[in-house]
CSV table of C-alpha atoms and ligand atoms in Angstrom, one decimal:
chain,number,residue,atom,x,y,z
A,27,UNK,CA,-57.5,-42.3,-6.4
A,28,UNK,CA,-60.8,-43.2,-7.9
A,29,UNK,CA,-62.9,-46.3,-7.1
A,30,UNK,CA,-64.7,-47.9,-10.1
A,31,UNK,CA,-67.5,-50.2,-8.8
A,32,UNK,CA,-68.2,-52.8,-11.5
A,33,UNK,CA,-69.4,-56.0,-9.9
A,34,UNK,CA,-71.8,-57.2,-7.1
A,35,UNK,CA,-71.5,-60.9,-7.6
A,36,UNK,CA,-68.7,-63.1,-6.2
A,37,UNK,CA,-67.3,-66.6,-6.6
A,38,UNK,CA,-66.7,-66.7,-2.8
A,39,UNK,CA,-69.3,-66.4,-0.1
A,40,UNK,CA,-67.2,-65.2,2.9
A,41,UNK,CA,-68.8,-65.4,6.3
A,42,UNK,CA,-67.6,-61.9,7.2
A,43,UNK,CA,-68.5,-60.2,3.9
A,44,UNK,CA,-70.0,-56.7,4.6
A,45,UNK,CA,-72.6,-57.3,1.9
A,46,UNK,CA,-75.5,-59.8,2.4
A,47,UNK,CA,-75.3,-62.4,-0.3
A,48,UNK,CA,-78.7,-63.8,-1.3
A,49,UNK,CA,-79.5,-66.9,-3.3
A,50,UNK,CA,-76.0,-68.3,-3.1
A,51,UNK,CA,-75.0,-71.9,-3.4
A,52,UNK,CA,-72.1,-73.3,-1.5
A,53,UNK,CA,-69.7,-72.3,-4.2
A,54,UNK,CA,-71.0,-69.1,-5.6
A,55,UNK,CA,-73.1,-66.2,-4.5
A,56,UNK,CA,-74.9,-63.6,-6.5
A,57,UNK,CA,-76.9,-60.6,-5.3
A,58,UNK,CA,-77.8,-58.6,-8.4
A,59,UNK,CA,-76.5,-57.8,-11.8
A,60,UNK,CA,-73.7,-55.2,-11.8
A,61,UNK,CA,-73.8,-52.3,-14.2
A,62,UNK,CA,-73.8,-53.2,-17.9
A,63,UNK,CA,-70.6,-53.0,-20.1
A,64,UNK,CA,-71.9,-49.8,-21.7
A,65,UNK,CA,-72.7,-48.2,-18.3
A,66,UNK,CA,-69.1,-49.0,-17.1
A,67,UNK,CA,-67.6,-47.6,-20.3
A,68,UNK,CA,-69.6,-44.4,-19.8
A,69,UNK,CA,-68.4,-44.2,-16.2
A,70,UNK,CA,-64.8,-44.6,-17.4
A,71,UNK,CA,-65.2,-42.0,-20.0
A,72,UNK,CA,-66.7,-39.6,-17.5
A,73,UNK,CA,-63.7,-39.8,-15.1
A,74,UNK,CA,-61.2,-37.0,-14.8
A,75,UNK,CA,-58.5,-37.7,-17.4
A,76,UNK,CA,-55.7,-36.6,-15.0
A,77,UNK,CA,-56.5,-39.4,-12.4
A,78,UNK,CA,-53.3,-41.1,-11.4
A,79,UNK,CA,-54.8,-44.3,-9.8
A,80,UNK,CA,-57.9,-46.3,-10.4
A,81,UNK,CA,-59.1,-49.0,-8.1
A,82,UNK,CA,-61.5,-51.5,-9.8
A,83,UNK,CA,-63.8,-52.9,-7.2
A,84,UNK,CA,-67.5,-53.3,-6.3
A,85,UNK,CA,-69.2,-55.3,-3.6
A,86,UNK,CA,-68.1,-58.5,-5.4
A,87,UNK,CA,-65.4,-60.0,-7.5
A,88,UNK,CA,-64.6,-58.0,-10.7
A,89,UNK,CA,-62.7,-60.8,-12.5
A,90,UNK,CA,-65.8,-63.0,-12.9
A,91,UNK,CA,-67.4,-60.5,-15.2
A,92,UNK,CA,-67.4,-62.0,-18.7
A,93,UNK,CA,-66.5,-58.5,-20.1
A,94,UNK,CA,-63.5,-57.9,-17.7
A,95,UNK,CA,-61.0,-57.8,-20.6
A,96,UNK,CA,-63.2,-55.3,-22.5
A,97,UNK,CA,-63.4,-53.1,-19.3
A,98,UNK,CA,-59.6,-53.3,-18.7
A,99,UNK,CA,-58.9,-52.5,-22.4
A,100,UNK,CA,-61.2,-49.4,-22.1
A,101,UNK,CA,-59.4,-48.3,-19.0
A,102,UNK,CA,-56.0,-48.8,-20.6
A,103,UNK,CA,-57.0,-46.8,-23.6
A,104,UNK,CA,-58.4,-43.9,-21.7
A,105,UNK,CA,-55.8,-43.9,-18.8
A,106,UNK,CA,-52.6,-45.4,-20.3
A,107,UNK,CA,-50.5,-43.8,-17.5
A,108,UNK,CA,-52.7,-44.3,-14.5
A,109,UNK,CA,-52.0,-47.2,-12.1
A,110,UNK,CA,-54.8,-49.7,-12.4
A,111,UNK,CA,-55.5,-51.7,-9.2
A,112,UNK,CA,-57.9,-54.5,-8.8
A,113,UNK,CA,-59.5,-55.6,-5.5
A,114,UNK,CA,-59.8,-59.3,-6.2
A,115,UNK,CA,-59.8,-62.7,-4.4
A,116,UNK,CA,-57.3,-63.7,-7.1
A,117,UNK,CA,-59.0,-67.0,-7.9
A,118,UNK,CA,-59.2,-66.3,-11.6
A,119,UNK,CA,-55.5,-65.5,-11.7
A,120,UNK,CA,-54.7,-69.2,-11.1
A,121,UNK,CA,-55.2,-69.4,-14.9
A,122,UNK,CA,-51.9,-68.3,-16.4
A,123,UNK,CA,-53.5,-67.1,-19.7
A,124,UNK,CA,-56.0,-65.0,-17.8
A,125,UNK,CA,-53.2,-63.4,-15.7
A,126,UNK,CA,-51.1,-62.7,-18.7
A,127,UNK,CA,-54.0,-61.1,-20.6
A,128,UNK,CA,-54.8,-58.9,-17.6
A,129,UNK,CA,-51.2,-57.7,-17.3
A,130,UNK,CA,-51.0,-57.1,-21.0
A,131,UNK,CA,-54.1,-54.9,-20.6
A,132,UNK,CA,-52.3,-52.8,-18.0
A,133,UNK,CA,-53.0,-54.4,-14.6
A,134,UNK,CA,-50.2,-53.2,-12.3
A,135,UNK,CA,-51.5,-53.8,-8.8
A,136,UNK,CA,-53.9,-55.9,-6.8
A,137,UNK,CA,-55.1,-56.2,-3.2
A,138,UNK,CA,-56.0,-59.8,-2.3
A,139,UNK,CA,-57.7,-61.0,0.9
A,140,UNK,CA,-55.9,-64.0,2.5
A,141,UNK,CA,-58.1,-65.5,5.3
A,142,UNK,CA,-55.7,-68.2,6.4
A,143,UNK,CA,-52.6,-70.1,5.4
A,144,UNK,CA,-54.4,-73.5,5.7
A,145,UNK,CA,-57.0,-74.8,3.2
A,146,UNK,CA,-59.5,-76.0,5.8
A,147,UNK,CA,-59.8,-72.7,7.7
A,148,UNK,CA,-59.5,-70.6,4.5
A,149,UNK,CA,-62.5,-72.4,3.0
A,150,UNK,CA,-64.5,-72.4,6.2
A,151,UNK,CA,-64.3,-68.6,5.8
A,152,UNK,CA,-64.9,-68.3,2.1
A,153,UNK,CA,-67.5,-71.1,2.0
A,154,UNK,CA,-66.1,-72.0,-1.4
A,155,UNK,CA,-64.4,-75.3,-2.1
A,156,UNK,CA,-61.3,-75.0,-4.1
A,157,UNK,CA,-60.8,-71.3,-3.3
A,158,UNK,CA,-57.6,-71.8,-1.2
A,159,UNK,CA,-55.5,-73.4,-3.9
A,160,UNK,CA,-56.8,-71.1,-6.6
A,161,UNK,CA,-56.1,-68.0,-4.5
A,162,UNK,CA,-52.6,-69.1,-3.7
A,163,UNK,CA,-51.8,-70.0,-7.3
A,164,UNK,CA,-53.3,-66.8,-8.4
A,165,UNK,CA,-51.1,-64.7,-6.1
A,166,UNK,CA,-48.1,-66.6,-7.2
A,167,UNK,CA,-48.9,-66.1,-10.9
A,168,UNK,CA,-49.4,-62.3,-10.3
A,169,UNK,CA,-46.1,-62.0,-8.5
A,170,UNK,CA,-44.3,-63.9,-11.3
A,171,UNK,CA,-45.7,-61.4,-13.8
A,172,UNK,CA,-44.4,-58.5,-11.7
A,173,UNK,CA,-47.7,-57.2,-10.4
A,174,UNK,CA,-47.7,-55.4,-7.1
A,175,UNK,CA,-49.6,-57.6,-4.6
A,176,UNK,CA,-51.0,-56.3,-1.3
A,177,UNK,CA,-52.3,-59.0,1.0
A,178,UNK,CA,-55.3,-58.1,3.2
A,179,UNK,CA,-56.1,-60.2,6.3
A,180,UNK,CA,-59.6,-59.4,7.6
A,181,UNK,CA,-59.5,-60.3,11.3
A,182,UNK,CA,-62.3,-62.0,13.3
A,183,UNK,CA,-63.0,-64.8,15.7
A,184,UNK,CA,-62.4,-67.6,13.2
A,185,UNK,CA,-58.8,-66.6,12.2
A,186,UNK,CA,-57.4,-64.3,15.0
A,187,UNK,CA,-55.4,-67.2,16.6
A,188,UNK,CA,-54.1,-68.2,13.2
A,189,UNK,CA,-52.6,-64.7,12.5
A,190,UNK,CA,-49.0,-65.7,13.4
A,191,UNK,CA,-49.3,-68.7,11.2
A,192,UNK,CA,-50.7,-66.5,8.4
A,193,UNK,CA,-47.7,-64.2,8.8
A,194,UNK,CA,-45.3,-67.2,8.6
A,195,UNK,CA,-47.2,-68.6,5.5
A,196,UNK,CA,-46.8,-65.2,3.7
A,197,UNK,CA,-43.1,-64.9,4.6
A,198,UNK,CA,-42.4,-68.4,3.3
A,199,UNK,CA,-44.6,-68.6,0.3
A,200,UNK,CA,-45.0,-65.1,-1.1
A,201,UNK,CA,-42.1,-63.0,0.4
A,202,UNK,CA,-42.2,-60.5,-2.5
A,203,UNK,CA,-45.7,-59.1,-1.7
A,204,UNK,CA,-45.6,-55.3,-1.4
A,205,UNK,CA,-47.2,-55.3,2.1
A,206,UNK,CA,-49.7,-56.9,4.4
A,207,UNK,CA,-52.8,-55.1,5.8
A,208,UNK,CA,-54.5,-56.5,8.9
A,209,UNK,CA,-58.1,-55.1,9.2
A,210,UNK,CA,-60.6,-55.7,12.0
A,211,UNK,CA,-63.9,-56.7,10.4
A,212,UNK,CA,-66.9,-54.4,10.3
A,213,UNK,CA,-70.0,-56.2,11.7
A,214,UNK,CA,-72.4,-55.4,8.9
A,215,UNK,CA,-74.0,-57.3,6.1
A,216,UNK,CA,-73.3,-61.1,6.2
A,217,UNK,CA,-70.8,-60.4,9.0
A,218,UNK,CA,-73.7,-59.2,11.1
A,219,UNK,CA,-75.8,-62.2,10.3
A,220,UNK,CA,-72.9,-64.4,11.3
A,221,UNK,CA,-71.8,-62.3,14.3
A,222,UNK,CA,-72.1,-65.1,16.9
A,223,UNK,CA,-69.2,-67.0,15.3
A,224,UNK,CA,-67.2,-63.9,14.3
A,225,UNK,CA,-67.1,-61.4,17.1
A,226,UNK,CA,-63.9,-61.3,19.2
A,227,UNK,CA,-62.7,-58.6,21.4
A,228,UNK,CA,-59.7,-56.5,20.5
A,229,UNK,CA,-58.1,-57.5,23.8
A,230,UNK,CA,-58.1,-61.1,22.7
A,231,UNK,CA,-56.9,-60.4,19.2
A,232,UNK,CA,-54.0,-58.1,20.0
A,233,UNK,CA,-51.5,-60.7,21.4
A,234,UNK,CA,-51.8,-62.8,18.3
A,235,UNK,CA,-51.9,-59.8,16.0
A,236,UNK,CA,-48.7,-58.4,17.5
A,237,UNK,CA,-47.0,-61.8,17.2
A,238,UNK,CA,-47.9,-61.9,13.5
A,239,UNK,CA,-46.5,-58.4,13.1
A,240,UNK,CA,-43.3,-59.5,14.7
A,241,UNK,CA,-43.0,-62.4,12.3
A,242,UNK,CA,-43.5,-60.0,9.3
A,243,UNK,CA,-40.9,-57.6,10.8
A,244,UNK,CA,-38.4,-60.4,11.2
A,245,UNK,CA,-38.9,-61.3,7.6
A,246,UNK,CA,-38.6,-57.6,6.5
A,247,UNK,CA,-42.2,-57.4,5.2
A,248,UNK,CA,-44.1,-54.2,5.5
A,249,UNK,CA,-47.5,-54.2,7.2
A,250,UNK,CA,-50.3,-51.8,8.3
A,251,UNK,CA,-53.1,-52.1,10.7
A,252,UNK,CA,-56.6,-50.8,9.8
A,253,UNK,CA,-59.4,-50.3,12.3
A,254,UNK,CA,-57.3,-51.1,15.4
A,255,UNK,CA,-57.6,-48.1,17.8
A,256,UNK,CA,-54.1,-47.1,19.0
A,257,UNK,CA,-55.0,-47.6,22.7
A,258,UNK,CA,-55.6,-51.4,22.4
A,259,UNK,CA,-52.1,-51.8,20.9
A,260,UNK,CA,-48.8,-51.9,22.7
A,261,UNK,CA,-46.6,-48.8,22.2
A,262,UNK,CA,-44.3,-50.7,19.8
A,263,UNK,CA,-47.1,-51.2,17.3
A,264,UNK,CA,-49.2,-48.1,17.6
A,265,UNK,CA,-47.3,-46.4,14.7
A,266,UNK,CA,-48.6,-49.1,12.3
A,267,UNK,CA,-52.3,-48.3,13.0
A,268,UNK,CA,-53.0,-46.2,10.0
A,269,UNK,CA,-55.8,-43.9,11.2
A,270,UNK,CA,-59.1,-43.3,9.5
A,271,UNK,CA,-59.8,-45.2,6.3
A,272,UNK,CA,-63.6,-44.6,6.0
A,273,UNK,CA,-66.1,-41.9,6.6
A,274,UNK,CA,-66.0,-40.7,10.2
A,275,UNK,CA,-69.7,-41.3,10.7
A,276,UNK,CA,-69.1,-45.1,10.5
A,277,UNK,CA,-66.7,-44.9,13.4
A,278,UNK,CA,-67.1,-44.5,17.1
A,279,UNK,CA,-65.0,-42.6,19.6
A,280,UNK,CA,-65.7,-42.2,23.4
A,281,UNK,CA,-66.2,-38.7,24.7
A,282,UNK,CA,-62.9,-39.0,26.5
A,283,UNK,CA,-61.1,-39.7,23.2
A,284,UNK,CA,-61.1,-35.9,22.8
A,285,UNK,CA,-58.4,-35.8,25.5
A,286,UNK,CA,-56.3,-38.5,23.9
A,287,UNK,CA,-53.0,-37.5,22.2
A,288,UNK,CA,-53.9,-39.8,19.3
A,289,UNK,CA,-57.4,-38.5,18.7
A,290,UNK,CA,-56.7,-36.8,15.3
A,291,UNK,CA,-54.8,-39.9,14.1
A,292,UNK,CA,-56.9,-42.8,15.3
A,293,UNK,CA,-59.5,-45.0,13.7
A,294,UNK,CA,-61.5,-45.4,16.9
A,295,UNK,CA,-63.7,-48.5,16.5
A,296,UNK,CA,-66.5,-49.4,14.1
A,297,UNK,CA,-69.9,-48.2,15.2
A,298,UNK,CA,-71.0,-51.8,14.8
A,299,UNK,CA,-68.3,-52.9,17.3
A,300,UNK,CA,-69.7,-50.4,19.8
A,301,UNK,CA,-73.2,-51.7,19.2
A,302,UNK,CA,-72.4,-55.4,19.6
A,303,UNK,CA,-69.3,-55.4,21.9
A,304,UNK,CA,-69.0,-52.0,23.6
A,305,UNK,CA,-66.3,-49.5,24.0
A,306,UNK,CA,-64.9,-50.4,27.4
A,307,UNK,CA,-61.5,-51.4,25.9
A,308,UNK,CA,-60.8,-47.8,24.8
A,309,UNK,CA,-58.6,-45.8,27.2
A,310,UNK,CA,-57.3,-42.3,26.3
A,311,UNK,CA,-53.5,-42.1,26.2
B,416,SF4,S1,-58.7,-43.4,23.5
B,416,SF4,FE1,-59.8,-43.0,21.6
B,416,SF4,S2,-58.5,-41.6,20.4
B,416,SF4,FE2,-57.2,-42.6,22.0
B,416,SF4,S3,-56.3,-44.3,21.0
B,416,SF4,FE3,-58.2,-45.0,22.1
B,416,SF4,S4,-59.8,-44.9,20.5
B,416,SF4,FE4,-58.1,-43.7,19.8
C-alpha cells in the first residue's frame, strides 16, 4: 500500500490532532498550503504502476481541496484496478452529489474518525460546530453507495468513558461498517499542547474499552486495537491488539519486555506516553 499525502489543512480542529494547527478559527484550521495539483499529479505518475492499494491522506482533510475530483480522476486513470482509500472526516460526504461523484471517480474505501456518538462531546473534540451531523450523514451516504467504511476511534481522556456508548451508537446507526479501530492517541502536536485535558492511563481506559469491544462482539462487528500493549488488556482481548503500526523508534518497550512472550507482536507504548505518564503499567507476560 502507498500513502499519498495531499493536504495539510482541515475543516476540523481536533484537540488530539498529532499536528499543531496554527491560525485556526473555531470552525476551520489551516497550517500551510499542501502540494499543488501539478505536484500531486507528478507524484501519482511516479508511483509504481503495480500498486494494489493507495491511501489518500495528508496531515489534514483531503476532501476540502478544490481540486479533489481532478486528483481522484488522475488516480483512477493511472490505477484503474487499485483500491483507492481516503482518510477523511467524512464531512464533505454529507453532500450526496459530492459522494456520488467521488464514487464515480473510483473511491472504494474510507477510514473515518468517530470521536463520540453524541453531538456535544464530538464537537468538544473536533472544535468545529456542525461537524457531528455532517460526519454521521457523510458515513451513511458512503455506506449507501457501497463504500467500505472503517471507523477509527482515537481514545483519550475526553472520550474513554464514552467508548461503550460509541460502540452502541455504531451498532445501531451504522451496522454495515467494515470494522472499528480503537487507537490510543499519540501525545504529540496539538495533543501535546492539550495534554492536561487528554492524558488518561491505560489502566483507567481498559475497562471501558473492553466493554465497548464486548458490545461490538455481541453485534457481530469486527474491531482491532492499535497502540494498546497486550499486558494492559485482559487475556480475552489481547488477540485484538494488532502489534506495531508505526516505526519502532516512535514506540517504547521496557527492558524486561525482551522476556515477554508477546514482545515480537506488541505495540509497546508511544514514546510520548512514557515521557508524560511513565511505563509502570507494563508487566511482561
Ligand atoms: S510487557 Fe512489553 S512486550 Fe509484553 S505485552 Fe507488555 S509492553 Fe508488550
